[in-house]
Coordinates of C-alpha atoms and ligand atoms in Angstrom, one line a residue:
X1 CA 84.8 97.2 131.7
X2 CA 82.6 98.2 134.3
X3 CA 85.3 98.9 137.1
X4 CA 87.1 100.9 134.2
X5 CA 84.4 103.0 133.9
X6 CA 84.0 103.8 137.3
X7 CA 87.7 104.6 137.5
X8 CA 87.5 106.7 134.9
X9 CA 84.5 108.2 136.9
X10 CA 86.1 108.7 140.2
X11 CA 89.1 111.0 138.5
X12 CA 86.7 112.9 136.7
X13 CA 85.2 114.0 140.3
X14 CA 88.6 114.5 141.9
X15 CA 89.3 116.8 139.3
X16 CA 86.3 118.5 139.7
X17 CA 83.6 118.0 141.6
X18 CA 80.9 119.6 140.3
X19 CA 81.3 117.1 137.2
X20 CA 80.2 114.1 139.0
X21 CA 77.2 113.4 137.7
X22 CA 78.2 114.4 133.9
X23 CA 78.5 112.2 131.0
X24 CA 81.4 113.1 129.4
X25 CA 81.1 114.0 125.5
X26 CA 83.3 115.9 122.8
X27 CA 83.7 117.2 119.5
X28 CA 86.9 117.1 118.4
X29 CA 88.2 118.5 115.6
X30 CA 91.4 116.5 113.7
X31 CA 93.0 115.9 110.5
X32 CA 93.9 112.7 110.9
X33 CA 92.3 110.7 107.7
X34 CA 94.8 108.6 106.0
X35 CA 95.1 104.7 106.7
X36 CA 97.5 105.0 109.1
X37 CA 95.9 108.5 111.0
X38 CA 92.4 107.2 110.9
X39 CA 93.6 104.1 112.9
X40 CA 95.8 105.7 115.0
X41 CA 92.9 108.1 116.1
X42 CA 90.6 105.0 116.4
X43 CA 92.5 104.1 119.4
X44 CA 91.1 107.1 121.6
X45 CA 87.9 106.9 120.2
X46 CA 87.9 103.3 121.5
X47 CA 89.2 104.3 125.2
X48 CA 87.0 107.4 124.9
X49 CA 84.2 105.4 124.5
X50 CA 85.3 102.8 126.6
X51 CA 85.1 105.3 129.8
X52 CA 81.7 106.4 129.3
X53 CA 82.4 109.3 126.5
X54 CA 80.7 110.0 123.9
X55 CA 83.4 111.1 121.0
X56 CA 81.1 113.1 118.1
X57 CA 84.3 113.3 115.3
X58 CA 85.3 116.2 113.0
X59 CA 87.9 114.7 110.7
X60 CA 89.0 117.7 108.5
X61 CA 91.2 116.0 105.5
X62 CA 94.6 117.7 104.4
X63 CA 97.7 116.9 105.7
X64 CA 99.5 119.0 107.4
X65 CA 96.4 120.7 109.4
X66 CA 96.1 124.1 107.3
X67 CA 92.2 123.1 106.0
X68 CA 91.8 121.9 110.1
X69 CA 92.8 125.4 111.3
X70 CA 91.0 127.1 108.5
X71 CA 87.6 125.3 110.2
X72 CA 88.8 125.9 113.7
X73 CA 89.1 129.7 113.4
X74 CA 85.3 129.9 111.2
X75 CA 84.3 127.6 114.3
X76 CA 85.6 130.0 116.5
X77 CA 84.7 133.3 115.1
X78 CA 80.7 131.7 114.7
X79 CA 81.3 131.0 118.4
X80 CA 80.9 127.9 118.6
X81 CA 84.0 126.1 119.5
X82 CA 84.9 122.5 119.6
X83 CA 85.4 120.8 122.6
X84 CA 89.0 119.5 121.9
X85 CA 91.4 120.5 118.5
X86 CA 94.5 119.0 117.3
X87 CA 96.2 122.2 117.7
X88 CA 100.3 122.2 118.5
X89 CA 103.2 124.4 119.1
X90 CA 103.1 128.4 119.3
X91 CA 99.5 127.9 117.6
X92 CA 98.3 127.0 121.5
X93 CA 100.0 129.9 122.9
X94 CA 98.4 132.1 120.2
X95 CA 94.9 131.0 121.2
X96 CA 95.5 131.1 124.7
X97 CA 96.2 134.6 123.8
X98 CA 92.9 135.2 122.6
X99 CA 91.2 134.2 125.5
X100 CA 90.0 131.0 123.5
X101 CA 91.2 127.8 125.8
X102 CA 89.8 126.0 128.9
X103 CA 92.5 125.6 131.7
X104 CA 93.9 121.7 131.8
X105 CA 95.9 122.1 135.3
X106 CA 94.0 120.0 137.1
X107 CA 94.1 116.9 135.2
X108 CA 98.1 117.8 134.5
X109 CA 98.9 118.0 138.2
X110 CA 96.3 115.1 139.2
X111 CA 98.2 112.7 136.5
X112 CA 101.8 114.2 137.4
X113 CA 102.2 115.1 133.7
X114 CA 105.6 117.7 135.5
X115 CA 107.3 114.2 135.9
X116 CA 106.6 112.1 133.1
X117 CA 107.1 114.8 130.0
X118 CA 110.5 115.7 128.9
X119 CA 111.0 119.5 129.9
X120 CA 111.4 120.5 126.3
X121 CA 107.8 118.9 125.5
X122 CA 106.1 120.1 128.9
X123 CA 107.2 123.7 127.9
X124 CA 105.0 123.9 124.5
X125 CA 102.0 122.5 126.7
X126 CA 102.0 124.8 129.1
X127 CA 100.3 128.4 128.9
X128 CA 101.9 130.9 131.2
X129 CA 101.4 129.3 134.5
X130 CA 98.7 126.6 133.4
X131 CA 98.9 123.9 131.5
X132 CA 96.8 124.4 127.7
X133 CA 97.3 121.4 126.0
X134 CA 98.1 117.5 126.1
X135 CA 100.6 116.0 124.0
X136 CA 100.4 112.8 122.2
X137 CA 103.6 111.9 120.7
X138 CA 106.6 112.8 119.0
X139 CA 107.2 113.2 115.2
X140 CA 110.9 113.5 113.7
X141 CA 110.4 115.2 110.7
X142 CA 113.8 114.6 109.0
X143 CA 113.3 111.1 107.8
X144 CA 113.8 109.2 104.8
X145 CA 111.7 106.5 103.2
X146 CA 113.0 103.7 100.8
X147 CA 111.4 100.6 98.8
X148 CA 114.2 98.1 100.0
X149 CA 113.4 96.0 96.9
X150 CA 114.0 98.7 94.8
X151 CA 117.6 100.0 96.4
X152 CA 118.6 96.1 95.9
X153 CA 117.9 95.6 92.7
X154 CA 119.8 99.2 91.9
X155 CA 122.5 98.1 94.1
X156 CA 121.6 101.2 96.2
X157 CA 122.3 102.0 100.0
X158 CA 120.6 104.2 102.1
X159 CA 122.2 108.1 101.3
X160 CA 124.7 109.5 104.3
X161 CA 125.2 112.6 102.7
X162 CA 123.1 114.9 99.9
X163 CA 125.6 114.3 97.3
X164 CA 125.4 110.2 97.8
X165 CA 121.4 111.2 97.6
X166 CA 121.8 113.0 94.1
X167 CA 124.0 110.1 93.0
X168 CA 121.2 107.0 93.5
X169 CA 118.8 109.7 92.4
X170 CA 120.5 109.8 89.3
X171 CA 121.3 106.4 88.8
X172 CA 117.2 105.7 89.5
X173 CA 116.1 107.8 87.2
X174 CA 118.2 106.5 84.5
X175 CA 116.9 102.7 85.3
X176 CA 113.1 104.1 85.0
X177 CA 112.1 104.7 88.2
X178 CA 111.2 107.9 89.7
X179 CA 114.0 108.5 92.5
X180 CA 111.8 111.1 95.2
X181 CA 107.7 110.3 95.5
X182 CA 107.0 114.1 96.5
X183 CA 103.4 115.6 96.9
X184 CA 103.6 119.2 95.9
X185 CA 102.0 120.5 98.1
X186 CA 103.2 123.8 100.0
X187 CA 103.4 122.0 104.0
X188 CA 105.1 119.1 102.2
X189 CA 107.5 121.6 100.0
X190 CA 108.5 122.8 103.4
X191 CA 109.2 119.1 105.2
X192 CA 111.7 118.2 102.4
X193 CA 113.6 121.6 103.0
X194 CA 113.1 122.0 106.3
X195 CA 114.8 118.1 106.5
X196 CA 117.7 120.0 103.5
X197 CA 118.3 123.1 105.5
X198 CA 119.2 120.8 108.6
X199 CA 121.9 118.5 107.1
X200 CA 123.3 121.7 104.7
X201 CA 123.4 124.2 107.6
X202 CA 123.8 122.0 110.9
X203 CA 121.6 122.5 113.9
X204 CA 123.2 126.1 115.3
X205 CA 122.6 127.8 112.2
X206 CA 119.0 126.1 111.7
X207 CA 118.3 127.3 115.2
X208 CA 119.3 130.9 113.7
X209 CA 117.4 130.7 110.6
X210 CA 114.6 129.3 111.4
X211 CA 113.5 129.8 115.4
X212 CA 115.3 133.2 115.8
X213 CA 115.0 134.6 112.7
X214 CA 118.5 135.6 112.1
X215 CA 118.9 137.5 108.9
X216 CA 123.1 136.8 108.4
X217 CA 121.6 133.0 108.8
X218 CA 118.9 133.6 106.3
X219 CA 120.9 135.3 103.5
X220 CA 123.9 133.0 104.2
X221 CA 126.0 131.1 101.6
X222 CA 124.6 128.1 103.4
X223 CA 121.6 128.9 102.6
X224 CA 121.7 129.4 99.1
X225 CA 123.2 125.9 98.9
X226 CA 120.1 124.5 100.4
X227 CA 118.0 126.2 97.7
X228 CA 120.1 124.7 95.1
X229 CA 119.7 121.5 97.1
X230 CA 115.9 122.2 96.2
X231 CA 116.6 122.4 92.9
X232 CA 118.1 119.8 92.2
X233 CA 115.4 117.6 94.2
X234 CA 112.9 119.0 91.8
X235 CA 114.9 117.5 89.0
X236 CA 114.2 114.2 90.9
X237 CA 110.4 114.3 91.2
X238 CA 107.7 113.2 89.0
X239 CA 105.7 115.2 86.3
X240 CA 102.5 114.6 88.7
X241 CA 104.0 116.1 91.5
X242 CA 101.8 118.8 91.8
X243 CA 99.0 118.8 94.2
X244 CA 99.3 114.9 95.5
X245 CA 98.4 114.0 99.1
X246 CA 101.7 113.2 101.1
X247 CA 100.1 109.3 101.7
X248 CA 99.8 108.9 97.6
X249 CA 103.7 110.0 97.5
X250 CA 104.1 107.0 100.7
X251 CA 102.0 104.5 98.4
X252 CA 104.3 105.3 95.4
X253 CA 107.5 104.1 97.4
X254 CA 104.9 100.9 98.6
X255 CA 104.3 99.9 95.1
X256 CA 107.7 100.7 93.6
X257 CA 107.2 103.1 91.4
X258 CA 109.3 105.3 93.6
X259 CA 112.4 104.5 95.4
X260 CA 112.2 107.8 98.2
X261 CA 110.0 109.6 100.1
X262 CA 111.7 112.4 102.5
X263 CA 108.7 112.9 104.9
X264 CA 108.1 112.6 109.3
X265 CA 106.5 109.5 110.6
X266 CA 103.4 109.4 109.9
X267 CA 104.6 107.7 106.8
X268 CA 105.5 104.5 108.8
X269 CA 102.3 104.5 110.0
X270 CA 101.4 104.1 106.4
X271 CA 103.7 101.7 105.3
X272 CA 102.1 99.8 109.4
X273 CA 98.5 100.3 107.6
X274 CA 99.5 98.7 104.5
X275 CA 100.9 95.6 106.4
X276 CA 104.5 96.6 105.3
X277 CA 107.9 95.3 107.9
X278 CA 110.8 98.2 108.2
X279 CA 113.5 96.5 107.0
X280 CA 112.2 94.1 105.2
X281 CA 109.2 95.9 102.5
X282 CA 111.0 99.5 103.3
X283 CA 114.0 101.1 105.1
X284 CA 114.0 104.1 107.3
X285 CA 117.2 106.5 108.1
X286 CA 117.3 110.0 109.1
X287 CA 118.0 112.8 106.5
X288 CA 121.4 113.2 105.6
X289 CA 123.3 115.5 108.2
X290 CA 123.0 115.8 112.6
X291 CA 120.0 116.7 114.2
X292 CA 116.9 116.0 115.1
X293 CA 113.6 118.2 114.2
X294 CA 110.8 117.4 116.3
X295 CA 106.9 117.3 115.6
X296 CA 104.8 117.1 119.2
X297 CA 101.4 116.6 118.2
X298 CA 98.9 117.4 120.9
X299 CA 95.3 118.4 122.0
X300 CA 93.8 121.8 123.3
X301 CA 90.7 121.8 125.1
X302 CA 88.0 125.3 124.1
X303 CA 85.8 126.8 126.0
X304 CA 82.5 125.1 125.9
X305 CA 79.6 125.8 128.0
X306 CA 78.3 122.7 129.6
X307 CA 79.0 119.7 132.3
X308 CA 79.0 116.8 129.8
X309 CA 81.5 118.9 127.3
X310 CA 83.6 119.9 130.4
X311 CA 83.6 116.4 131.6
X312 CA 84.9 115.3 128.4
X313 CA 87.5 117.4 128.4
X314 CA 88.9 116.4 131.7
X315 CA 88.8 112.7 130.7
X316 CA 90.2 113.4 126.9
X317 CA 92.6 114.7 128.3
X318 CA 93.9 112.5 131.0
X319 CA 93.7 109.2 128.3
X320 CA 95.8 111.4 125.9
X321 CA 98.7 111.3 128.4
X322 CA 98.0 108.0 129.9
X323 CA 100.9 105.6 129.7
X324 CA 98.8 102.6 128.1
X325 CA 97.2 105.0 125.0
X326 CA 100.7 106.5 124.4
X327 CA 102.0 103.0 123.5
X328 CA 99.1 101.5 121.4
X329 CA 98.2 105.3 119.4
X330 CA 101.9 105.6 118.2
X331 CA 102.8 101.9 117.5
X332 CA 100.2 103.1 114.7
X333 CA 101.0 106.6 114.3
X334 CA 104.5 105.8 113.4
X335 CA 105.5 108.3 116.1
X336 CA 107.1 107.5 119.8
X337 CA 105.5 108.1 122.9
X338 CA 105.4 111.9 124.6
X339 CA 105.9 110.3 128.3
X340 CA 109.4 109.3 129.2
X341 CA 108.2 105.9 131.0
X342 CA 106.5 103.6 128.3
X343 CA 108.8 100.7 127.2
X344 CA 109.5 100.7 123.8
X345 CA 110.1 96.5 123.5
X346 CA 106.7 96.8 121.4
X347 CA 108.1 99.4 119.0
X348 CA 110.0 98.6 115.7
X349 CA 114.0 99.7 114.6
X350 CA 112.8 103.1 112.9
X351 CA 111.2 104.1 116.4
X352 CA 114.2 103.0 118.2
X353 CA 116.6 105.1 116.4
X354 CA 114.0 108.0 116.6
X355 CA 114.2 107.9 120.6
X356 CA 118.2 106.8 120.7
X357 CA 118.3 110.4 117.7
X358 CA 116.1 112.1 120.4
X359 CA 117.9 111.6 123.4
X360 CA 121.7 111.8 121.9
X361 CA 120.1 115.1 120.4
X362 CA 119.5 116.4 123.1
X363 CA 122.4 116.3 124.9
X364 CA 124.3 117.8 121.9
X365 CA 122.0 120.7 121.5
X366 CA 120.9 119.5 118.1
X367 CA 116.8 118.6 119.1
X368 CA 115.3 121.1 116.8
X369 CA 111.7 122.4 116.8
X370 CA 110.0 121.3 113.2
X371 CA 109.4 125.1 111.5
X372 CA 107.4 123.0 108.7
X373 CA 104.9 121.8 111.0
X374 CA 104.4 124.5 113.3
X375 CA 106.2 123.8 116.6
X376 CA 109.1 126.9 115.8
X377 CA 107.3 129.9 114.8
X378 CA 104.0 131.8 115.1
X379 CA 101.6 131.1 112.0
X380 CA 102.5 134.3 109.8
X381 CA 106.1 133.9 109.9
X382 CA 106.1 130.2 109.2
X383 CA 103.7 130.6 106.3
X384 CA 106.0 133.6 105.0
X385 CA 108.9 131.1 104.9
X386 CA 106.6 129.0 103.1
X387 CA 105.5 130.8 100.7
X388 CA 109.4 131.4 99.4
X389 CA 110.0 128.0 99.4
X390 CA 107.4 126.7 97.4
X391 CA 107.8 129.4 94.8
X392 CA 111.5 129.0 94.2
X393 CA 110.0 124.8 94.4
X394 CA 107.5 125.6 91.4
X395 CA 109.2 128.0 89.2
X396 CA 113.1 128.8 87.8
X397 CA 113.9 130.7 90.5
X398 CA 117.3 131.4 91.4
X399 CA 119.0 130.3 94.8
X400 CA 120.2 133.9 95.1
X401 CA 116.9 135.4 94.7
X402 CA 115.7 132.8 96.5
X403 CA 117.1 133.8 100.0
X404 CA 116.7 137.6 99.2
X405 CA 113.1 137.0 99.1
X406 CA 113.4 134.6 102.4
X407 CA 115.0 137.3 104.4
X408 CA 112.2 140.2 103.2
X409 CA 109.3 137.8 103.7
X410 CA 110.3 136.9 107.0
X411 CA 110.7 140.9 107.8
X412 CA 107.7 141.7 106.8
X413 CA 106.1 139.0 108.7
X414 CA 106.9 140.2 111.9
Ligands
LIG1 C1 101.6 116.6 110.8 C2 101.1 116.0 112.0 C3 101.1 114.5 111.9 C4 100.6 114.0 110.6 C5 101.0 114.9 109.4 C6 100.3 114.6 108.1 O1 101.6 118.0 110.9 O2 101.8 116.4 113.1 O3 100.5 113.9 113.0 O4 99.2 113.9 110.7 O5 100.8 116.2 109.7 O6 98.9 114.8 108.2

């Protein structure tokens, strides 16, 4: 312990020397509070504290992070900052753009982060020519989640295609059992179509909807299909929907209540939590359709006055990326590791067709930012797509008007 410490010490100094004598300490700010989040963040508490820190949490429940940023920017604006924030994709830019984030370079270039990051990862930490945030993982978004007792016994395989999906949705609901646990939710309203508008439109025209903006891509036929697509999945949901925390939806597909769950990763690490085997208790396969949408979570360091803060900052932020913390946080998180060079012998079948997804993906141009959980778009144009979805989601909307409003939401947001 003792000569860990003093490691952790001596690369604190190199990074800046002015913090030798400091005792490192944070505040960080998170919304990791399920079964599987809480002990997935417990693992950098423990090497936090286990190099001298002193880790003060701020957990802010609601998956998803809206309620997280809500308290980050009444943090902010009160000007009093927290030492590190969950905070990921454009979101860090737009902070950096307020002047708001403490410079990470040193500790990047001092731990070679350039040569251990895949490029497309690197690019959402960095901040013009400085490096603003560390990343933990990577999410896929475009997953789903089955009871495997539950297909058995309906003589059910895991759906290929949307229609083969409506089909054993169908057949479940007719043998009692509610076919798609969903947590209504708007960031949740968005994962299920988000994971829809990937396998309906293909990867080029998702890149055109939803990171350029295209209009012809919003408006499209295509699109109106994925709407209907909605639809029907609202057809397949239970009266209760409304409002339930995306880890109750998980439990219902534990239990058996539920058959599906169409949700990222973090699930697994719920199903992990519980003390539930993939392949065994539940099944994983992507959403129906090519692709792969991507979910980087990672960690941006404020500005803070003070050594100790400063000091914790520098050594948050090297643990984040360090190889032995990127294998033990996401064998729990449910994710895979950020860094190219941790082994994955440790990690289960669903991670392993997440990284085999990843890499075929891309090659093929198909690795897709997640719109839904905030690695495509700025804030307001994100939550303008939203806001579409979930109404045509809650009400007897029509596809057609569906994608009109889409396309003038997303104008107006820009
Ligand atoms: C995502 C986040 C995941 C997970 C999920 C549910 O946005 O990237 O790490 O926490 O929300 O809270």
């Amino acid at each position: 312990m003792k000569r860990i410490k003093l490691v952790a010490v001596a690369a604190v100094i190199l990074v800046n020397p002015s913090l030798a004598l400091a005792e490192p300490e944070a505040e960080v700010l998170h919304w990791w509070t399920s079964g599987g989040e809480a002990k997935s963040v417990a693992v950098l508490q423990q090497e936090f504290a286990d190099n001298g820190g002193t880790w003060t949490d701020m957990p802010v429940a609601g998956g998803g992070g809206d309620a997280a940023m809500t308290a980050l920017r009444a943090r902010v604006l009160s000007g009093n900052a927290p030492t590190a924030v969950q905070l990921k994709g454009p979101a860090i830019q737009e902070w950096y753009e307020e002047g708001a984030l403490a410079d990470i370079s040193a500790v990047a270039e001092a731990e070679g982060w350039a040569d251990v990051l895949p490029a497309s990862i690197a690019d959402h930490m960095r901040c013009e020519d400085s490096w603003c945030a560390a990343p933990v993982n990577v999410h896929r978004v475009d997953w789903i989640w089955a009871n495997a007792d539950v297909l058995k016994a309906n003589d059910i395989s895991m759906p290929g295609t949307w229609q083969e999906f409506n089909a054993a949705a169908e057949k479940l609901q007719a043998a009692g059992i509610i076919p798609l646990a969903h947590g209504g939710q708007a960031w949740q309203d968005a994962t299920v179509f988000e994971a829809v508008a990937l396998g309906i439109l293909g990867a080029d025209e998702f890149r055109k909807a939803f990171v350029e903006l295209d209009e012809a891509a919003l408006t499209s036929d295509a699109m109106v299909a994925v709407f209907d697509q909605m639809r029907t999945l609202r057809g397949h949901v239970d009266r209760n929907f409304s409002g339930r925390d995306w880890n109750l939806a998980t439990a219902m597909v534990m239990n058996g209540e539920a058959a599906f769950q169409i949700m990222g990763d973090w699930a697994k690490g719920e199903f992990l939590a519980a003390g539930k085997a993939p392949g065994v208790d539940f099944l994983c396969a992507s959403t129906p359709g090519d692709g792969f949408l991507y979910n980087v979570d990672s960690f941006a360091m404020f500005n803070v006055d003070g050594e100790d803060r400063q000091a914790g900052q520098a050594l948050l932020a090297r643990l984040i990326v360090g190889k032995n913390f990127q294998k033990v946080f996401n064998l729990n998180k449910g994710s895979i590791p950020a860094r190219t060079d941790v082994p994955l012998d440790e990690f289960d079948s669903c991670a392993h067709l997440s990284a085999d997804d990843m890499s075929a993906s891309s090659q093929n141009g198909s690795l897709l930012p997640s719109y839904a959980h905030g690695m495509a778009l700025r804030g307001a144009q994100a939550g303008a797509i939203t806001d579409v979805v979930t109404a045509h989601f809650n009400s007897d909307m029509s596809s057609a008007d569906a994608v009109n409003m889409l396309a003038a939401a997303v104008a107006n947001s820009m």
